[in-house]
Tab-separated table of C-alpha atoms in Angstrom:
chain	number	residue	atom	x	y	z
A	1	UNK	CA	-27.916	16.902	139.231
A	2	UNK	CA	-27.772	18.586	142.581
A	3	UNK	CA	-28.028	16.384	145.633
A	4	UNK	CA	-26.824	16.559	149.188
A	5	UNK	CA	-24.775	13.800	150.795
A	6	UNK	CA	-24.945	13.477	154.551
A	7	UNK	CA	-23.098	10.914	156.601
A	8	UNK	CA	-23.772	9.133	159.841
A	9	UNK	CA	-26.978	7.561	161.116
A	10	UNK	CA	-29.892	9.538	162.546
A	11	UNK	CA	-28.523	9.597	166.099
A	12	UNK	CA	-25.259	11.185	164.903
A	13	UNK	CA	-26.827	14.306	163.427
A	14	UNK	CA	-25.875	17.433	165.361
A	15	UNK	CA	-28.476	19.873	166.614
A	16	UNK	CA	-28.444	23.259	164.950
A	17	UNK	CA	-30.172	24.750	167.977
A	18	UNK	CA	-33.526	25.296	166.293
A	19	UNK	CA	-36.892	23.619	166.549
A	20	UNK	CA	-38.148	21.857	163.460
A	21	UNK	CA	-41.178	23.430	161.837
A	22	UNK	CA	-43.443	21.039	159.972
A	23	UNK	CA	-44.938	22.360	156.753
A	24	UNK	CA	-48.427	21.736	158.083
A	25	UNK	CA	-49.831	23.432	161.172
A	26	UNK	CA	-50.136	21.601	164.457
A	27	UNK	CA	-53.573	20.064	164.394
A	28	UNK	CA	-55.907	20.156	167.371
A	29	UNK	CA	-58.168	17.198	167.935
A	30	UNK	CA	-60.976	16.603	170.378
A	31	UNK	CA	-59.983	12.997	171.024
A	32	UNK	CA	-57.049	12.537	173.401
A	33	UNK	CA	-55.724	9.705	171.254
A	34	UNK	CA	-53.283	7.153	172.608
A	35	UNK	CA	-50.901	6.222	169.794
A	36	UNK	CA	-48.370	3.389	169.783
A	37	UNK	CA	-45.430	3.395	167.362
A	38	UNK	CA	-44.074	-0.127	166.865
A	39	UNK	CA	-40.396	0.078	165.902
A	40	UNK	CA	-37.536	2.312	167.085
A	41	UNK	CA	-35.364	2.610	164.013
A	42	UNK	CA	-35.100	5.786	161.977
A	43	UNK	CA	-38.573	5.364	160.461
A	44	UNK	CA	-40.272	4.670	163.799
A	45	UNK	CA	-38.639	7.518	165.713
A	46	UNK	CA	-39.046	10.102	162.956
A	47	UNK	CA	-42.715	9.150	162.616
A	48	UNK	CA	-43.215	9.383	166.382
A	49	UNK	CA	-41.686	12.868	166.473
A	50	UNK	CA	-43.673	14.053	163.468
A	51	UNK	CA	-46.941	12.888	165.032
A	52	UNK	CA	-46.176	14.349	168.448
A	53	UNK	CA	-45.153	17.715	166.968
A	54	UNK	CA	-48.070	17.915	164.549
A	55	UNK	CA	-51.059	16.620	166.514
A	56	UNK	CA	-52.010	18.080	169.883
A	57	UNK	CA	-53.837	16.191	172.622
A	58	UNK	CA	-52.274	12.864	171.778
A	59	UNK	CA	-49.997	10.579	173.766
A	60	UNK	CA	-47.270	8.850	171.764
A	61	UNK	CA	-45.396	5.765	172.936
A	62	UNK	CA	-42.603	4.046	170.985
A	63	UNK	CA	-42.548	0.290	171.583
A	64	UNK	CA	-39.684	-1.902	170.383
A	65	UNK	CA	-37.532	-4.828	171.465
A	66	UNK	CA	-34.394	-3.123	170.098
A	67	UNK	CA	-33.181	0.446	170.399
A	68	UNK	CA	-30.001	2.201	169.272
A	69	UNK	CA	-27.254	1.046	168.895
A	70	UNK	CA	-28.867	-2.267	167.989
A	71	UNK	CA	-31.111	-1.340	165.059
A	72	UNK	CA	-30.608	-1.652	161.318
A	73	UNK	CA	-30.455	2.161	161.204
A	74	UNK	CA	-27.296	1.992	163.328
A	75	UNK	CA	-25.532	-0.081	160.676
A	76	UNK	CA	-26.477	2.132	157.744
A	77	UNK	CA	-24.124	4.807	156.452
A	78	UNK	CA	-27.088	7.183	156.280
A	79	UNK	CA	-26.626	8.796	152.860
A	80	UNK	CA	-29.130	11.273	151.444
A	81	UNK	CA	-29.266	9.970	147.890
A	82	UNK	CA	-32.321	9.073	145.775
A	83	UNK	CA	-33.485	5.462	145.800
A	84	UNK	CA	-36.092	3.943	143.498
A	85	UNK	CA	-39.176	2.034	144.652
A	86	UNK	CA	-40.466	0.305	141.494
A	87	UNK	CA	-44.154	0.212	142.472
A	88	UNK	CA	-44.344	3.684	144.066
A	89	UNK	CA	-45.296	6.605	141.765
A	90	UNK	CA	-42.261	8.760	140.925
A	91	UNK	CA	-43.968	12.048	141.969
A	92	UNK	CA	-44.640	10.567	145.424
A	93	UNK	CA	-41.007	9.449	145.750
A	94	UNK	CA	-39.808	12.913	144.729
A	95	UNK	CA	-42.052	14.500	147.353
A	96	UNK	CA	-40.723	12.220	150.109
A	97	UNK	CA	-37.138	13.016	149.131
A	98	UNK	CA	-37.764	16.783	148.851
A	99	UNK	CA	-39.460	16.943	152.242
A	100	UNK	CA	-36.627	14.983	153.847
A	101	UNK	CA	-34.014	17.221	152.188
A	102	UNK	CA	-35.753	20.354	153.486
A	103	UNK	CA	-36.218	18.865	156.953
A	104	UNK	CA	-32.563	17.969	157.398
A	105	UNK	CA	-31.516	21.600	157.047
A	106	UNK	CA	-32.855	22.264	160.557
A	107	UNK	CA	-32.824	19.364	162.963
A	108	UNK	CA	-32.176	18.340	166.532
A	109	UNK	CA	-31.727	14.851	168.028
A	110	UNK	CA	-34.844	12.737	167.505
A	111	UNK	CA	-35.237	11.142	170.919
A	112	UNK	CA	-34.744	14.479	172.704
A	113	UNK	CA	-37.510	16.079	170.673
A	114	UNK	CA	-39.809	13.136	171.273
A	115	UNK	CA	-39.401	13.481	175.035
A	116	UNK	CA	-39.879	17.241	174.808
A	117	UNK	CA	-43.308	16.523	173.355
A	118	UNK	CA	-44.155	14.139	176.199
A	119	UNK	CA	-43.463	10.966	174.228
A	120	UNK	CA	-42.569	7.719	175.952
A	121	UNK	CA	-40.455	4.707	175.011
A	122	UNK	CA	-41.091	1.136	176.072
A	123	UNK	CA	-38.852	-1.907	175.631
A	124	UNK	CA	-41.187	-4.709	174.657
A	125	UNK	CA	-41.463	-7.328	171.931
A	126	UNK	CA	-44.737	-7.259	170.018
A	127	UNK	CA	-45.843	-10.514	168.392
A	128	UNK	CA	-49.239	-9.291	167.196
A	129	UNK	CA	-50.484	-5.728	166.769
A	130	UNK	CA	-53.760	-6.797	168.335
A	131	UNK	CA	-51.929	-7.028	171.673
A	132	UNK	CA	-52.097	-3.226	171.801
A	133	UNK	CA	-55.809	-2.695	171.169
A	134	UNK	CA	-56.807	-2.379	174.830
A	135	UNK	CA	-54.203	0.290	175.613
A	136	UNK	CA	-54.038	2.330	172.397
A	137	UNK	CA	-56.499	3.923	169.992
A	138	UNK	CA	-54.133	3.892	167.011
A	139	UNK	CA	-51.084	1.749	166.231
A	140	UNK	CA	-48.461	2.871	163.713
A	141	UNK	CA	-46.505	-0.063	162.357
A	142	UNK	CA	-42.897	0.934	161.622
A	143	UNK	CA	-41.442	-2.510	162.252
A	144	UNK	CA	-39.526	-2.742	158.985
A	145	UNK	CA	-38.512	-6.284	158.133
A	146	UNK	CA	-40.391	-7.458	161.225
A	147	UNK	CA	-43.622	-6.816	159.330
A	148	UNK	CA	-43.062	-10.033	157.417
A	149	UNK	CA	-44.087	-11.921	160.563
A	150	UNK	CA	-45.896	-9.212	162.531
A	151	UNK	CA	-48.544	-8.546	159.883
A	152	UNK	CA	-47.859	-11.485	157.573
A	153	UNK	CA	-46.564	-9.407	154.655
A	154	UNK	CA	-45.310	-11.876	152.003
A	155	UNK	CA	-43.723	-9.049	149.968
A	156	UNK	CA	-41.093	-8.279	152.610
A	157	UNK	CA	-37.602	-9.675	152.133
A	158	UNK	CA	-34.106	-8.781	153.403
A	159	UNK	CA	-31.121	-7.539	151.478
A	160	UNK	CA	-28.172	-8.214	153.714
A	161	UNK	CA	-25.585	-5.498	154.105
A	162	UNK	CA	-22.171	-5.851	155.713
A	163	UNK	CA	-19.981	-2.812	156.362
A	164	UNK	CA	-16.822	-1.880	158.218
A	165	UNK	CA	-16.731	1.003	160.699
A	166	UNK	CA	-13.164	2.289	160.981
A	167	UNK	CA	-11.203	5.108	162.561
A	168	UNK	CA	-9.618	7.150	159.759
A	169	UNK	CA	-10.119	10.808	160.748
A	170	UNK	CA	-8.067	12.100	157.811
A	171	UNK	CA	-10.771	10.907	155.388
A	172	UNK	CA	-12.962	13.917	154.599
A	173	UNK	CA	-14.393	13.134	151.161
A	174	UNK	CA	-17.133	10.747	150.084
A	175	UNK	CA	-16.157	8.134	147.508
A	176	UNK	CA	-18.685	5.942	145.696
A	177	UNK	CA	-17.608	3.606	142.928
A	178	UNK	CA	-19.640	2.255	140.025
A	179	UNK	CA	-23.083	1.052	141.090
A	180	UNK	CA	-22.455	2.061	144.696
A	181	UNK	CA	-21.529	-1.365	146.009
A	182	UNK	CA	-18.123	-0.013	147.047
A	183	UNK	CA	-18.137	3.215	149.046
A	184	UNK	CA	-16.257	5.252	151.626
A	185	UNK	CA	-18.477	7.534	153.713
A	186	UNK	CA	-16.889	9.600	156.503
A	187	UNK	CA	-19.164	10.225	159.471
A	188	UNK	CA	-18.994	12.126	162.727
A	189	UNK	CA	-17.597	9.260	164.796
A	190	UNK	CA	-16.081	6.924	162.190
A	191	UNK	CA	-15.800	6.112	158.489
A	192	UNK	CA	-18.133	3.548	156.932
A	193	UNK	CA	-16.675	1.215	154.316
A	194	UNK	CA	-19.042	-0.847	152.222
A	195	UNK	CA	-20.446	-3.032	151.268
A	196	UNK	CA	-22.619	-5.973	150.237
A	197	UNK	CA	-26.117	-6.523	148.812
A	198	UNK	CA	-27.301	-10.088	149.381
A	199	UNK	CA	-30.953	-10.712	148.607
A	200	UNK	CA	-32.945	-13.055	150.883
A	201	UNK	CA	-29.937	-13.566	153.152
A	202	UNK	CA	-31.025	-13.474	156.816
A	203	UNK	CA	-27.558	-14.124	158.274
A	204	UNK	CA	-26.567	-11.464	160.823
A	205	UNK	CA	-23.160	-12.994	161.533
A	206	UNK	CA	-20.122	-11.227	160.018
A	207	UNK	CA	-18.568	-12.922	157.001
A	208	UNK	CA	-14.733	-12.662	157.163
A	209	UNK	CA	-14.390	-13.100	153.394
A	210	UNK	CA	-16.817	-10.229	152.797
A	211	UNK	CA	-14.880	-8.028	155.233
A	212	UNK	CA	-11.643	-8.780	153.391
A	213	UNK	CA	-13.276	-7.954	150.051
A	214	UNK	CA	-14.754	-4.684	151.350
A	215	UNK	CA	-11.475	-3.533	152.851
A	216	UNK	CA	-9.528	-4.448	149.711
A	217	UNK	CA	-11.952	-2.653	147.385
A	218	UNK	CA	-11.993	0.469	149.548
A	219	UNK	CA	-8.207	0.544	149.883
A	220	UNK	CA	-7.981	0.341	146.095
A	221	UNK	CA	-10.011	3.558	145.961
A	222	UNK	CA	-8.223	5.214	148.891
A	223	UNK	CA	-4.840	3.599	149.729
A	224	UNK	CA	-4.449	5.593	152.958
A	225	UNK	CA	-7.147	3.391	154.490
A	226	UNK	CA	-4.422	0.796	155.004
A	227	UNK	CA	-3.639	2.858	158.136
A	228	UNK	CA	-7.214	2.699	159.442
A	229	UNK	CA	-7.621	1.541	163.044
A	230	UNK	CA	-10.314	0.070	165.286
A	231	UNK	CA	-11.981	-1.825	162.461
A	232	UNK	CA	-15.441	-3.075	163.449
A	233	UNK	CA	-17.756	-5.236	161.357
A	234	UNK	CA	-21.485	-4.467	161.314
A	235	UNK	CA	-24.292	-6.378	159.602
A	236	UNK	CA	-27.834	-5.217	158.904
A	237	UNK	CA	-30.837	-6.458	156.941
A	238	UNK	CA	-32.404	-3.834	154.689
A	239	UNK	CA	-36.238	-4.150	154.771
A	240	UNK	CA	-37.204	-4.392	151.105
A	241	UNK	CA	-40.482	-4.630	149.208
A	242	UNK	CA	-41.400	-3.309	145.763
A	243	UNK	CA	-43.117	-0.259	147.298
A	244	UNK	CA	-42.870	1.238	150.752
A	245	UNK	CA	-46.183	0.574	152.493
A	246	UNK	CA	-48.010	3.682	153.713
A	247	UNK	CA	-51.582	2.648	154.334
A	248	UNK	CA	-54.459	2.683	156.816
A	249	UNK	CA	-56.025	-0.539	157.981
A	250	UNK	CA	-58.863	-1.369	160.349
A	251	UNK	CA	-58.176	-4.607	162.200
A	252	UNK	CA	-61.245	-6.260	163.701
A	253	UNK	CA	-61.954	-9.116	166.087
A	254	UNK	CA	-65.518	-9.869	167.160
A	255	UNK	CA	-67.063	-6.449	167.886
A	256	UNK	CA	-63.766	-4.677	168.514
A	257	UNK	CA	-61.533	-2.834	166.084
A	258	UNK	CA	-58.055	-1.332	165.995
A	259	UNK	CA	-56.984	1.504	163.714
A	260	UNK	CA	-53.568	0.829	162.187
A	261	UNK	CA	-51.270	2.938	160.018
A	262	UNK	CA	-48.448	1.129	158.217
A	263	UNK	CA	-45.142	2.855	157.408
A	264	UNK	CA	-42.479	0.315	156.461
A	265	UNK	CA	-40.591	-1.315	153.610
A	266	UNK	CA	-38.127	1.497	152.829
A	267	UNK	CA	-35.310	-0.840	151.792
A	268	UNK	CA	-31.917	0.845	151.684
A	269	UNK	CA	-33.394	4.313	151.175
A	270	UNK	CA	-34.953	5.014	154.556
A	271	UNK	CA	-32.626	7.880	155.414
A	272	UNK	CA	-33.405	9.632	152.126
A	273	UNK	CA	-37.194	9.618	152.529
A	274	UNK	CA	-37.813	9.203	156.267
A	275	UNK	CA	-39.314	12.633	156.892
A	276	UNK	CA	-41.473	12.543	153.775
A	277	UNK	CA	-42.983	9.205	154.751
A	278	UNK	CA	-43.297	10.324	158.394
A	279	UNK	CA	-45.408	13.273	157.242
A	280	UNK	CA	-47.602	11.039	155.107
A	281	UNK	CA	-48.038	8.608	158.000
A	282	UNK	CA	-48.952	11.539	160.257
A	283	UNK	CA	-51.677	12.566	157.829
A	284	UNK	CA	-53.024	9.011	157.907
A	285	UNK	CA	-53.032	9.167	161.724
A	286	UNK	CA	-55.003	12.411	161.511
A	287	UNK	CA	-57.516	10.605	159.299
A	288	UNK	CA	-57.800	7.877	161.935
A	289	UNK	CA	-58.383	10.464	164.659
A	290	UNK	CA	-61.213	11.913	162.572
A	291	UNK	CA	-62.751	8.424	162.516
A	292	UNK	CA	-62.467	8.221	166.313
A	293	UNK	CA	-64.069	11.643	166.711
A	294	UNK	CA	-66.932	10.678	164.422
A	295	UNK	CA	-67.450	7.419	166.297
A	296	UNK	CA	-67.408	9.272	169.623
A	297	UNK	CA	-69.924	11.836	168.388
A	298	UNK	CA	-72.297	9.136	167.178
A	299	UNK	CA	-71.976	7.292	170.506
A	300	UNK	CA	-73.015	10.447	172.373
A	301	UNK	CA	-76.073	10.780	170.140
């Protein structure tokens, strides 16, 4: 089976000096929609860029209480390798992966492209999506594990991951043992050694015993790692559910409504499908804009 393995998180990917071209044409809309993206990890930023590059006459703002280097995406090794979502149809998963694979062949830094399209970022904690209804026409929820509280999703749960980031510039090959629990992934700035998978564990504090186990297992695979320097421990909580949620929702209070698009629950496979799900979320946003245009037309009548 042919697959591509890329290392490093989204912010480490080097620009190839070309603009990304989405497979669908940039769509013009009559409504100058104000769109809020809640969440600034890989899923949130890639969705924000996809929307801003695909839909004209819209204003995109990314809102989050944490930005790089303090997101779960920053902890991840960022490997392009298929993951399985049990309750998501296989053809849909294949499409997400294929679109992400194609997209990564030509890419430039995400935040730069967002700003080139006039996008904004805002540091703010959101406790309820309804807080945004007065300022935005559409809200895209990319809050990952935060959706458990933000939208009351009982299916969300964490799988804790602890890794070591080390300086070992002589490591140039990827090594993955057995079921993938032990791995050595060289990146642009460091080498990621992993790891752990601890279901329903919310602890973000490093576990010294886990670090010792990770280092020992990785050194057994590659003894030269005994010379690794600047060892740093990172912990992240993978946002799991049985199926990634890509869905439209109309939230209503009294006589007011808020159009919401959900794009979260990618578990440990976000890097492998982020562009595919961003494109699907963008299509859902386009559907929401059509609803706004229809509502505006009826109001004029």
